[in-house]
mmCIF file of C-alpha atoms and ligand atoms in Angstrom:
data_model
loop_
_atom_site.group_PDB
_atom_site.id
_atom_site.type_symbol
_atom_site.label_atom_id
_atom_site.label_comp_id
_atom_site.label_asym_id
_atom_site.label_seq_id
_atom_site.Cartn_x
_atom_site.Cartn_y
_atom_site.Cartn_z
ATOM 1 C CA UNK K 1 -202.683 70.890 -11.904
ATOM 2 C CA UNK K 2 -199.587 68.738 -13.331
ATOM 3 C CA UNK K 3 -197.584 69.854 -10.266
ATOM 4 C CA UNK K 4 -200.661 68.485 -8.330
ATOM 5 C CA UNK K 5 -200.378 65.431 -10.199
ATOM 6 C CA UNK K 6 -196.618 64.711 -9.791
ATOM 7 C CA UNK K 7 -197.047 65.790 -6.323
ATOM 8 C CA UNK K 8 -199.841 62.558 -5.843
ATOM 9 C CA UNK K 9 -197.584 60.594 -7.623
ATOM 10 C CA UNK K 10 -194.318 61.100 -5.634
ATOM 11 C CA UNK K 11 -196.529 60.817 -2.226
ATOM 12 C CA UNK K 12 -197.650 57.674 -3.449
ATOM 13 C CA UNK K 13 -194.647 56.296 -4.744
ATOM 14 C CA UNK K 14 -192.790 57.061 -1.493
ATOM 15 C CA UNK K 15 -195.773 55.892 1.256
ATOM 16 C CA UNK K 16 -195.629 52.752 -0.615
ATOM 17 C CA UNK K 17 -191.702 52.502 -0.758
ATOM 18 C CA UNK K 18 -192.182 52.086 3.495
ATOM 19 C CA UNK K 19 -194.990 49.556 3.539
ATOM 20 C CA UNK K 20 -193.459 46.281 5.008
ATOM 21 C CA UNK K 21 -196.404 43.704 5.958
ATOM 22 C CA UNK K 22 -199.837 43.048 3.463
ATOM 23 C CA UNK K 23 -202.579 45.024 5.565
ATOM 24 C CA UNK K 24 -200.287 48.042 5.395
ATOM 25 C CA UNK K 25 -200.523 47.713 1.751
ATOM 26 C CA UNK K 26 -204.300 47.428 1.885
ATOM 27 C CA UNK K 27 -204.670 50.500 3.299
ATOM 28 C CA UNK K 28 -202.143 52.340 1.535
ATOM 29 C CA UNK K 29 -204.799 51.265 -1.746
ATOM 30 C CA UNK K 30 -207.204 52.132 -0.666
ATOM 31 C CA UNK K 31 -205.534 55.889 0.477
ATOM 32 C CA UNK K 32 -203.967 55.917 -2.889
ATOM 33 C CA UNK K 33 -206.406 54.570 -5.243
ATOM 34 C CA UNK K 34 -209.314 54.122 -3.850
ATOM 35 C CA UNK K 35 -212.799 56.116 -4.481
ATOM 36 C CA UNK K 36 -211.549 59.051 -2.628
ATOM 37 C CA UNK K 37 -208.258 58.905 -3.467
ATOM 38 C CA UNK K 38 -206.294 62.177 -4.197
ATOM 39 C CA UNK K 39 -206.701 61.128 -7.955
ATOM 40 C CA UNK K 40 -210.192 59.686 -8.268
ATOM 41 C CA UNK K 41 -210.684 63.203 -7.126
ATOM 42 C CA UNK K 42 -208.776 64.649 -9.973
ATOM 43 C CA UNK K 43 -210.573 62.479 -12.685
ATOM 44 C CA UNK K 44 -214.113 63.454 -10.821
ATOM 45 C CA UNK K 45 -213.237 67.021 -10.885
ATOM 46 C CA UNK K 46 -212.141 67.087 -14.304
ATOM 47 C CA UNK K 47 -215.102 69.089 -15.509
ATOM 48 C CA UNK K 48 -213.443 72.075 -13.809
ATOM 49 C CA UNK K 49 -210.475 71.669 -15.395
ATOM 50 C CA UNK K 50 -210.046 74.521 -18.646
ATOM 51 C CA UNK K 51 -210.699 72.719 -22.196
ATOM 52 C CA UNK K 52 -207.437 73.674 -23.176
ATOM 53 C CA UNK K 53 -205.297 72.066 -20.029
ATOM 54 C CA UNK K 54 -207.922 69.390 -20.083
ATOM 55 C CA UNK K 55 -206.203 66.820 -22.615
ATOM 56 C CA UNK K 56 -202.675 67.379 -20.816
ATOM 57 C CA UNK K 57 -203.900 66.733 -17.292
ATOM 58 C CA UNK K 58 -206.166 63.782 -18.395
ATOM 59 C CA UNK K 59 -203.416 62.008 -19.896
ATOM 60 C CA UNK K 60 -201.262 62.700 -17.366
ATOM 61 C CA UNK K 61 -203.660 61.488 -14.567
ATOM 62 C CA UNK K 62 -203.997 58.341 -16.269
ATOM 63 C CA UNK K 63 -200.115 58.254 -16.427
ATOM 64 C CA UNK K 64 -199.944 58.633 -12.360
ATOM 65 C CA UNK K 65 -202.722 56.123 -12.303
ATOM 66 C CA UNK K 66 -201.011 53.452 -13.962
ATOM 67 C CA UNK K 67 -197.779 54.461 -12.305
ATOM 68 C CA UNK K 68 -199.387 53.997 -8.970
ATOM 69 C CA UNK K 69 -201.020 50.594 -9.831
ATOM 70 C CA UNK K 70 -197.760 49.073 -11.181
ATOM 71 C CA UNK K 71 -196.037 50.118 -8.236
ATOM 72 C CA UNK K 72 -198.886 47.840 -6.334
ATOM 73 C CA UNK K 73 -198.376 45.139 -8.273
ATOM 74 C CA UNK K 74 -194.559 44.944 -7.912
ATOM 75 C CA UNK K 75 -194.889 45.510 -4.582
ATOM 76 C CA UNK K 76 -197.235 43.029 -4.246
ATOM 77 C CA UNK K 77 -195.004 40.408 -5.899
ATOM 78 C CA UNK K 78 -192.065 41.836 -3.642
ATOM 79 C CA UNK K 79 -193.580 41.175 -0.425
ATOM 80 C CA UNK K 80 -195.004 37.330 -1.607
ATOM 81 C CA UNK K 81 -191.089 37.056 -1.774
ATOM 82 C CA UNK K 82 -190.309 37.590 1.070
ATOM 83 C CA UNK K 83 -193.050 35.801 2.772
ATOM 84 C CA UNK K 84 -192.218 33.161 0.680
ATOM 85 C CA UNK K 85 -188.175 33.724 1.357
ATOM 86 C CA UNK K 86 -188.753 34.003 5.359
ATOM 87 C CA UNK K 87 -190.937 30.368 5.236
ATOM 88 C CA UNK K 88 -188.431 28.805 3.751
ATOM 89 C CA UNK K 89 -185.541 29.846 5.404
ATOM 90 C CA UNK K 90 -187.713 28.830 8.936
ATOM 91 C CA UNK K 91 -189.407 25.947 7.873
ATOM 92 C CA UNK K 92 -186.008 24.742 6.252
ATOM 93 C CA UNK K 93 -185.636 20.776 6.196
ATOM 94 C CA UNK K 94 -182.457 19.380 8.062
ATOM 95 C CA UNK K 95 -181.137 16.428 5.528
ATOM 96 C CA UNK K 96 -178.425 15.904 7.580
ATOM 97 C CA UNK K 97 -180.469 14.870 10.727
ATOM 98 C CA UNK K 98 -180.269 11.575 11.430
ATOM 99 C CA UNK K 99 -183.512 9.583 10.447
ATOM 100 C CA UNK K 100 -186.008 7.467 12.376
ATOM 101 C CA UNK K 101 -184.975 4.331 12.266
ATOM 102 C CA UNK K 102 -187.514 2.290 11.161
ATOM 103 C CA UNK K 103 -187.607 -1.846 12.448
ATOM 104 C CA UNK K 104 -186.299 -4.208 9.820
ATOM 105 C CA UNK K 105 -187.696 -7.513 9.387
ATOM 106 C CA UNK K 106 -185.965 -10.276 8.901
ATOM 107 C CA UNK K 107 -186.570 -14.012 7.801
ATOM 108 C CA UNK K 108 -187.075 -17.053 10.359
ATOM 109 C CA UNK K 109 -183.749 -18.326 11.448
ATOM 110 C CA UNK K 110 -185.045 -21.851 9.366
ATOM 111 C CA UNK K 111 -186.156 -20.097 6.463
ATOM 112 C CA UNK K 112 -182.388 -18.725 6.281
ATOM 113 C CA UNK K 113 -181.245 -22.723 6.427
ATOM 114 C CA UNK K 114 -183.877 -23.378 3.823
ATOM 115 C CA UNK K 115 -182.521 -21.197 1.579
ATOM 116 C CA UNK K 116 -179.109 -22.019 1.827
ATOM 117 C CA UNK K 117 -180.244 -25.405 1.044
ATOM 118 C CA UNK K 118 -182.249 -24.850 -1.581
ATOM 119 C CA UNK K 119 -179.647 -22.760 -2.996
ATOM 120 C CA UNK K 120 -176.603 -25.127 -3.011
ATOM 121 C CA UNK K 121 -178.730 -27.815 -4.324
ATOM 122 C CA UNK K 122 -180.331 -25.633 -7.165
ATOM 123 C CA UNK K 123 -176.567 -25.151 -8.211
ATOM 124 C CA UNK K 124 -176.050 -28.939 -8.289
ATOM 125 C CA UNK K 125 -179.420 -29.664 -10.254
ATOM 126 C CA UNK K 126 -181.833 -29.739 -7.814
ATOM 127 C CA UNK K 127 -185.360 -28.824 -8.336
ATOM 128 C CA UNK K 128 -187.800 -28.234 -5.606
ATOM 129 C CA UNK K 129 -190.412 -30.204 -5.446
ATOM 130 C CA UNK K 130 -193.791 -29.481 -2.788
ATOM 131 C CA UNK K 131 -195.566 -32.087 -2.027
ATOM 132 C CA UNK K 132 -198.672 -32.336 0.425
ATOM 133 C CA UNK K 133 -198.571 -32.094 4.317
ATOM 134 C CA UNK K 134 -201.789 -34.461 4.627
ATOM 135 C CA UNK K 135 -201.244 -37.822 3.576
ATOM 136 C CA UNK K 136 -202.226 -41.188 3.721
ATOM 137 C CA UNK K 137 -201.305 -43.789 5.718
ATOM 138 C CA UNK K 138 -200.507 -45.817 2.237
ATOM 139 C CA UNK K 139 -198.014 -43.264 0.942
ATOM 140 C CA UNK K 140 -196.305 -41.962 4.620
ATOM 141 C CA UNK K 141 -195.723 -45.367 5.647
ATOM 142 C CA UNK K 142 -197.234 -48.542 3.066
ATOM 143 C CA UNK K 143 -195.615 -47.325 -0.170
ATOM 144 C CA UNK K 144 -192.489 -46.759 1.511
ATOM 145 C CA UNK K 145 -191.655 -50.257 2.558
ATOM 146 C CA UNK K 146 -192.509 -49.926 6.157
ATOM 147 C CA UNK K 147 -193.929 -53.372 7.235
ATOM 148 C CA UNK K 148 -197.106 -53.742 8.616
ATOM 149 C CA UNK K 149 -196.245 -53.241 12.552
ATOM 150 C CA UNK K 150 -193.203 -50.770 12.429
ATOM 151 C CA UNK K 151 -193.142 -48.512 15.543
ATOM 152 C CA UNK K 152 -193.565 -45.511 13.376
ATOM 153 C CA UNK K 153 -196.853 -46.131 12.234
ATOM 154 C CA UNK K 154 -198.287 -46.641 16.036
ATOM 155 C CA UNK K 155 -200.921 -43.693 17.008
ATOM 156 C CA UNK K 156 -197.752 -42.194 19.523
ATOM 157 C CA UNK K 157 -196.128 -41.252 16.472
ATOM 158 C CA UNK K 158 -198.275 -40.248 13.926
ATOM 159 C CA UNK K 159 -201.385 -37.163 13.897
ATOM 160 C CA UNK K 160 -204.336 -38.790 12.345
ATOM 161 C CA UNK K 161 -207.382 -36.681 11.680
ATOM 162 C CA UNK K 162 -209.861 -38.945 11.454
ATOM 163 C CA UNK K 163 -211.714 -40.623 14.574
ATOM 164 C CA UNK K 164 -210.540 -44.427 15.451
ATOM 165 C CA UNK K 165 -213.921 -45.380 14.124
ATOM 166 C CA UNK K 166 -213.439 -43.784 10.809
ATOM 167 C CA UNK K 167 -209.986 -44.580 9.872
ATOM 168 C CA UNK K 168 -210.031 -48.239 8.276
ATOM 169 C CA UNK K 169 -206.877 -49.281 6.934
ATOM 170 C CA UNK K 170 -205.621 -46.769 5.204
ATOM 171 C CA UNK K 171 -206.665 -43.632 7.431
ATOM 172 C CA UNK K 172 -205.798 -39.905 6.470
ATOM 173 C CA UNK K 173 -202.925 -38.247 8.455
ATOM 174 C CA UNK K 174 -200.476 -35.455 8.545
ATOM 175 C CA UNK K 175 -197.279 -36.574 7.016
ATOM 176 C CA UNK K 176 -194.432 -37.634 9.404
ATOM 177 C CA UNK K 177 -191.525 -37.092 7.067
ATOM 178 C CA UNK K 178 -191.102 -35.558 3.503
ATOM 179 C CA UNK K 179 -190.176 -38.953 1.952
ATOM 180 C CA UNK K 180 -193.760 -39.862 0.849
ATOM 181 C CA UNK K 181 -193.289 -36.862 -1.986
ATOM 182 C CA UNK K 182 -190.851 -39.625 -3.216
ATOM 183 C CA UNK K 183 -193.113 -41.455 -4.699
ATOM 184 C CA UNK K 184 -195.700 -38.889 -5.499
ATOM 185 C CA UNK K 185 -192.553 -37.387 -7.289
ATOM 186 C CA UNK K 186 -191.462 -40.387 -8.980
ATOM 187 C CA UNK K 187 -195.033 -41.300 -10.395
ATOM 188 C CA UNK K 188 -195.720 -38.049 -11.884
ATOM 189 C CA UNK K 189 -191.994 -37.743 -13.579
ATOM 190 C CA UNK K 190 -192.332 -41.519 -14.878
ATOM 191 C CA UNK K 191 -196.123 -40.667 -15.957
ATOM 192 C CA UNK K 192 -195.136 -37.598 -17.703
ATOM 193 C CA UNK K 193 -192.885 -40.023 -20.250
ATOM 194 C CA UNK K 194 -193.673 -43.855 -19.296
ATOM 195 C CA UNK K 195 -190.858 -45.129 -21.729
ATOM 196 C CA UNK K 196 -187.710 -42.953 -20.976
ATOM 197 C CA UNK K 197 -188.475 -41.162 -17.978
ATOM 198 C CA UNK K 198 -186.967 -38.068 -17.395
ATOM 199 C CA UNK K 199 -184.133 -38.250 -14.343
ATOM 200 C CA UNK K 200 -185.258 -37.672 -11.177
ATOM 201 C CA UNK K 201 -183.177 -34.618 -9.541
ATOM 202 C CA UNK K 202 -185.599 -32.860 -6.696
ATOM 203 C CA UNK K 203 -185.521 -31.485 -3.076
ATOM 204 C CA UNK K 204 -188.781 -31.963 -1.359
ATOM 205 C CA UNK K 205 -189.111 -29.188 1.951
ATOM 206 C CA UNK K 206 -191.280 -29.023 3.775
ATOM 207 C CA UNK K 207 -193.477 -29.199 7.319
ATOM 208 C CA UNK K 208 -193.479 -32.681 9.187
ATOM 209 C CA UNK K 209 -195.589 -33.800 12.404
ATOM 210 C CA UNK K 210 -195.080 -36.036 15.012
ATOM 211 C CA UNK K 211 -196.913 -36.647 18.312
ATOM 212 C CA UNK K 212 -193.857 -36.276 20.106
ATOM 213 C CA UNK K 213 -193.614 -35.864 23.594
ATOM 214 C CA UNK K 214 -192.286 -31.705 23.046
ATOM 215 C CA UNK K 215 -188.641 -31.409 24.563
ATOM 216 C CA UNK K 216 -185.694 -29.167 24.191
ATOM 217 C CA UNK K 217 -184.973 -31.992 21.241
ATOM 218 C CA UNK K 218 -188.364 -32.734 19.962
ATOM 219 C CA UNK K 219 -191.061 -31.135 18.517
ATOM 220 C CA UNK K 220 -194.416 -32.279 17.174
ATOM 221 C CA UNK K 221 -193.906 -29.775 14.044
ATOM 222 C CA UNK K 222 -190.668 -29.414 12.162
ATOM 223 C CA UNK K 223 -189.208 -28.697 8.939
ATOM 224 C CA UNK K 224 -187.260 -31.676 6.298
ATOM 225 C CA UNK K 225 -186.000 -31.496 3.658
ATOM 226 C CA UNK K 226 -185.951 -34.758 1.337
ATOM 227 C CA UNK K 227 -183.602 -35.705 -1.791
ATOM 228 C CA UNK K 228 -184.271 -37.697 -4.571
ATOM 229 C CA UNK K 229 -182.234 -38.712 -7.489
ATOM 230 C CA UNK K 230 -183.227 -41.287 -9.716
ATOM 231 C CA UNK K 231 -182.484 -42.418 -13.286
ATOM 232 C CA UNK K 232 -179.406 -44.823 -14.790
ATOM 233 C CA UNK K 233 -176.483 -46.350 -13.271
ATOM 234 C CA UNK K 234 -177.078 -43.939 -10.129
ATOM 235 C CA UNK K 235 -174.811 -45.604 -7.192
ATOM 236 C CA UNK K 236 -173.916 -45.135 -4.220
ATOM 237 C CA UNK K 237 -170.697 -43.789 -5.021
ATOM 238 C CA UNK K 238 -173.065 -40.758 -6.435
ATOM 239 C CA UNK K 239 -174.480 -40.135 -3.013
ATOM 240 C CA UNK K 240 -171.088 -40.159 -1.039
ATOM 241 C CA UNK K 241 -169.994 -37.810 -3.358
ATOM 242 C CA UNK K 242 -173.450 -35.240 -3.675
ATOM 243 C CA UNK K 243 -173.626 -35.018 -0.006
ATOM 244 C CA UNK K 244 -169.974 -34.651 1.026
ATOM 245 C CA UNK K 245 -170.277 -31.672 -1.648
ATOM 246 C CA UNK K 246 -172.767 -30.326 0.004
ATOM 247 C CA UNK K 247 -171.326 -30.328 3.057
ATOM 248 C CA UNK K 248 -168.592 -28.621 1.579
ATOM 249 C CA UNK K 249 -170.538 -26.039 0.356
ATOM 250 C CA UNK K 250 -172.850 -25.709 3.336
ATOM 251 C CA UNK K 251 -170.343 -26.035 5.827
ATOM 252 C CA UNK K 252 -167.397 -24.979 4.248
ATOM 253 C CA UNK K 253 -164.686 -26.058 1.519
ATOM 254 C CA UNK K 254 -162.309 -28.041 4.633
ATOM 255 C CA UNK K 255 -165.549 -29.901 6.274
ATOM 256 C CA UNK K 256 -164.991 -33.759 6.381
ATOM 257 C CA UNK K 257 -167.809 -35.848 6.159
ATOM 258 C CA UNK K 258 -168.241 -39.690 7.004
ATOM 259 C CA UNK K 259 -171.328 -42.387 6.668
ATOM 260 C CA UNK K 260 -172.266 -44.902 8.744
ATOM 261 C CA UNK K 261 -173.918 -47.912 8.397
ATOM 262 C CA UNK K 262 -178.384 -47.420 9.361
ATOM 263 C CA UNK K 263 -181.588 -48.591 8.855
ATOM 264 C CA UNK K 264 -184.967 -47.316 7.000
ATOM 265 C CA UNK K 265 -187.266 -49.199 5.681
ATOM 266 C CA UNK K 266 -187.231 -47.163 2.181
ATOM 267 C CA UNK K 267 -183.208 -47.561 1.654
ATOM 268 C CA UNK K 268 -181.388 -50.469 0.897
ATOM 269 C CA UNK K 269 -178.147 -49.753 1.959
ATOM 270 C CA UNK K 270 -179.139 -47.081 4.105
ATOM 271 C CA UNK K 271 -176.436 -44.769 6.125
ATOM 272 C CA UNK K 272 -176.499 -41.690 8.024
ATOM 273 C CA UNK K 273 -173.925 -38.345 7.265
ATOM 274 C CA UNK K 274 -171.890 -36.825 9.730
ATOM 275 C CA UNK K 275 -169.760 -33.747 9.307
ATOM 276 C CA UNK K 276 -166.491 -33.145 10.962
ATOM 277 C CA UNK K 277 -168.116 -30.698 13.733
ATOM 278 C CA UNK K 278 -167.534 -27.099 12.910
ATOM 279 C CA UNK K 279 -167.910 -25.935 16.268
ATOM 280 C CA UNK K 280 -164.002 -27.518 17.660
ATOM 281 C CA UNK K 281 -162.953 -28.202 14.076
ATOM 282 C CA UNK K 282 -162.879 -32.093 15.468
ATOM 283 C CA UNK K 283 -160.954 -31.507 18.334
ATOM 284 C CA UNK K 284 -164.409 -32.476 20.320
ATOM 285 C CA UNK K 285 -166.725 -29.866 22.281
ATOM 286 C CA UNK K 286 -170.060 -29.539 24.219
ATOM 287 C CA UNK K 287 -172.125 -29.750 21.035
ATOM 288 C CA UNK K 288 -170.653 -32.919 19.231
ATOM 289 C CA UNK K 289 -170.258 -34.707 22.875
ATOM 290 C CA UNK K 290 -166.428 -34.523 22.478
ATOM 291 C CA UNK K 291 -166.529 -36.923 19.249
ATOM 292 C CA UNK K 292 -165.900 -34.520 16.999
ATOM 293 C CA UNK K 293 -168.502 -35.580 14.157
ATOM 294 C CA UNK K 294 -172.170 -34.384 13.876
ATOM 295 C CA UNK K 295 -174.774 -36.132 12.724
ATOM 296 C CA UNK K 296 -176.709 -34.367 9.440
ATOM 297 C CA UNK K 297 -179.051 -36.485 7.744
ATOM 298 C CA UNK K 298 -180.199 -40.021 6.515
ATOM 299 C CA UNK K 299 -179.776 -41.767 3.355
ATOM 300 C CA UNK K 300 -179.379 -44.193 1.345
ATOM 301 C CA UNK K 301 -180.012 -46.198 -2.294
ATOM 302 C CA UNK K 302 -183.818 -45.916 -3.002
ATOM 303 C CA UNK K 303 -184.971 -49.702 -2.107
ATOM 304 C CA UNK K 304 -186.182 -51.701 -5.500
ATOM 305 C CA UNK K 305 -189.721 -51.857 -3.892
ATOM 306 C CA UNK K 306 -190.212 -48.282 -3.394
ATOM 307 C CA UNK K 307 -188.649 -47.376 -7.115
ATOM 308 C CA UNK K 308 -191.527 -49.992 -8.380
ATOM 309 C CA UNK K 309 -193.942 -48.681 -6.520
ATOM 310 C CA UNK K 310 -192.812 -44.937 -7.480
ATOM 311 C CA UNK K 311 -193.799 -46.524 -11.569
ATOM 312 C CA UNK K 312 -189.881 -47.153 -11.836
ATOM 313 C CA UNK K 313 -188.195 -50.700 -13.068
ATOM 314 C CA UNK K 314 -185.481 -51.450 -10.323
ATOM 315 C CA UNK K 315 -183.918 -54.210 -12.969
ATOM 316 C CA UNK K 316 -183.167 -50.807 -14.798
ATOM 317 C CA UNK K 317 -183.174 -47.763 -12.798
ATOM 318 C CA UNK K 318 -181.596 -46.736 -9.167
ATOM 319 C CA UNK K 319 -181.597 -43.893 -6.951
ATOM 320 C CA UNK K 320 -180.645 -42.477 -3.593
ATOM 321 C CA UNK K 321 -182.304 -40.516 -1.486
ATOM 322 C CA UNK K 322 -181.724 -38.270 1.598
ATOM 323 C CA UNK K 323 -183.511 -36.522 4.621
ATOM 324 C CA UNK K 324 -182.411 -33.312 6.836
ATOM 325 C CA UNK K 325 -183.587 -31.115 9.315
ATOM 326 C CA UNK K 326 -183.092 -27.925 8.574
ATOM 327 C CA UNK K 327 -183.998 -27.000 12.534
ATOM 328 C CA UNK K 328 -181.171 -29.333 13.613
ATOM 329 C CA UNK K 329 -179.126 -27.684 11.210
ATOM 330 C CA UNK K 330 -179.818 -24.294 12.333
ATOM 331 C CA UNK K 331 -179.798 -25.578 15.882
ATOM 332 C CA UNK K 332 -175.935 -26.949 15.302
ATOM 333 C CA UNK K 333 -175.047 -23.988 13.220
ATOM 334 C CA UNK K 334 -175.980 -21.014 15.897
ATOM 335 C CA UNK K 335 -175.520 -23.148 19.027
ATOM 336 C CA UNK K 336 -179.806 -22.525 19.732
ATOM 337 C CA UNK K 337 -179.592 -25.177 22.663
ATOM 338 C CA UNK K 338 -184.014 -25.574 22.500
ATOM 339 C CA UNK K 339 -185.585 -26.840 19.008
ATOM 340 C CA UNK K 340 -188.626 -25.010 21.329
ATOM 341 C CA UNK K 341 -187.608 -21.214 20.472
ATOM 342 C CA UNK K 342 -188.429 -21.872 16.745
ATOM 343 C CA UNK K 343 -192.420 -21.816 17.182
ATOM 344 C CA UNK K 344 -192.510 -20.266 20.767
ATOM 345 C CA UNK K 345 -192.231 -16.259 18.532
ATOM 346 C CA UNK K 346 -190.302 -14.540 20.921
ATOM 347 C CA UNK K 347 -189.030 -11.529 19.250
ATOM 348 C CA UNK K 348 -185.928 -11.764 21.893
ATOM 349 C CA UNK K 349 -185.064 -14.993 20.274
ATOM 350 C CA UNK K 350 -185.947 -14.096 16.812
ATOM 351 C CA UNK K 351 -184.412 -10.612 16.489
ATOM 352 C CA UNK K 352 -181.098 -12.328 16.832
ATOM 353 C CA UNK K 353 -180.766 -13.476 13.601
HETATM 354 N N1 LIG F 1 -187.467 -39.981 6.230
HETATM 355 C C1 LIG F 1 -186.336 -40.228 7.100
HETATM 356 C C2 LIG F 1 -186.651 -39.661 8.492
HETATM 357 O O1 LIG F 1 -187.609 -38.962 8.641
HETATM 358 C C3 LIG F 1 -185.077 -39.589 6.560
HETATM 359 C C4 LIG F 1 -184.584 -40.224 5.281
HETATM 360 C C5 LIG F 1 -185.002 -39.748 4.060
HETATM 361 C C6 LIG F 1 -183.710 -41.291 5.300
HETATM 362 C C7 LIG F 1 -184.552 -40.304 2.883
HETATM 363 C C8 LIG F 1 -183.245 -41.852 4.148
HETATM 364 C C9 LIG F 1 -183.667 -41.361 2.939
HETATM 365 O O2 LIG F 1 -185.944 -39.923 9.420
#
């Protein structure tokens, strides 16, 4: 009977050493210990086994039993290995593969300028100031010194949104320059401390409309960006010397810049910047017409009627302010020959920058 026994035992042991794949190993379980396995047998014939080999044997079948069912388990666990070994090695991920590129976005060619702006005057003081793109006719035009039949103010120029009939004199439209968040500015940093007001450093960006007839030069919608510094003993000499360092450090350190002599109704003197064009270094080219200066912005000392009407005394304060377009800028800066290509969102044009 014990021979018997090691005998089932060393058959199992070595059927199951061979077994390679999991339904193999089903049926070898079932063969080896299953209800009519060689030793369920054994432990249902153990009646006929004599009382005195009967202890012996039964412990010894249980032995084999156990020996048999561990061997299942490990092999069990040895062929999840290997499954588990083979996936891996065939499913294996490649790092080094190069990825899928995936499209990067990027920001509008005049958002860049913005920035650049915003950022060289936030070194220099500047706040930014919003202001609204729907105004009135009293604080785009009236408040601002224009007199009562400027050109500007004539329905070619300007986007109203009422009807003629409900206008009236002082009808709603959309702004047609930034400088009207002058005095909305200037009113809420004089009303914020009436006696010593605060000085007036701020940037105002922003969208501007025109009813322009649209060119490669003109659009009815662009971006501006005013300037507005107001407080004591603020001259002229002041402006000269914030815009030429700007230039400088939006043009570069060598740029040259020069006013001349202009007119707005809201300045008083009023001048316009050029920069020594950084195209031909000044030697003249296409883009500055051979002159060899570009023209940047407008400015000028803020005129004593607009400080009063901004809540400020002229007798004791001053200012200067200044106007850009950031789409000119742009324009000048990555020789873009159509103002037209900045709204017309063709990704041809905008994937360039
Ligand atoms: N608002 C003027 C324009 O639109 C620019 C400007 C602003 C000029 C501030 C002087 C001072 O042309």
């Amino acid at each position: 009977m014990l021979e018997k026994l090691a005998e089932i035992e060393q058959v199992g042991l070595a059927t199951l050493a061979e077994i390679a794949d999991e339904a193999a190993l089903n049926q070898w379980k079932v063969t080896h210990l299953g209800r009519s396995s060689a030793i369920m047998d054994l432990f249902k014939n153990m009646g006929e086994v004599s009382k005195e080999e009967r202890g012996a044997v039964g412990r010894e079948a249980n032995q084999v039993k156990q020996a048999l069912e561990a061997a299942l388990t490990q092999k069990m666990a040895a062929l999840r290995e290997v499954a588990l070994r083979r996936s891996l090695s065939q499913e294996r991920l490649d790092v080094t593969l190069p990825g899928r590129a995936i499209p990067r976005g990027r920001l509008h060619p005049v958002t860049q300028t913005l920035r650049e702006i915003y950022r060289v005057f936030a070194d220099m003081g500047f706040q930014v100031y919003r202001s609204r793109e729907v105004e009135t006719d009293e604080f785009n035009f009236q408040l601002l010194n224009f007199p009562p039949h400027h050109p500007a103010r004539e329905m070619q120029d300007s986007f109203y949104i009422q009807s003629q009939e409900e206008r009236g004199d002082n009808p709603i439209l959309l702004r047609t320059h930034t400088s009207p968040g002058q005095i909305r500015a200037m009113r809420e940093y004089s009303a914020e401390n009436p006696e010593n007001p605060p000085p007036v450093r701020i940037i105002l960006p922003g969208m501007c409309y025109r009813y322009e007839q649209v060119s490669a030069r003109y659009e009815s919608q662009f971006t501006q960006v005013e300037g507005l510094a107001v407080g004591r003993n603020i001259t002229f000499s002041n402006l000269k010397g914030t815009l030429s360092d700007f230039a400088r450090r939006m043009f570069g350190q060598n740029v040259r810049a020069r006013f001349r002599a202009s007119h707005f109704p809201f300045t008083e003197p009023s001048a316009e910047m050029d920069i020594e064009c950084f195209l031909c270094g000044g030697e003249g080219c296409a883009v500055c017409k051979s002159t060899g200066w570009l023209e940047i912005l407008g400015c000028g000392m803020v005129h004593p009627t607009v400080l009063k009407n901004g809540g400020y005394d002229p007798e004791r304060y001053t200012g200067f302010a200044f106007g850009m377009g950031p789409e000119r800028i742009t324009m000048l800066r990555r020789k873009i020959e159509d103002i037209r290509y900045f709204w017309a969102n063709d990704l041809r044009f905008l994937e360039q920058f």
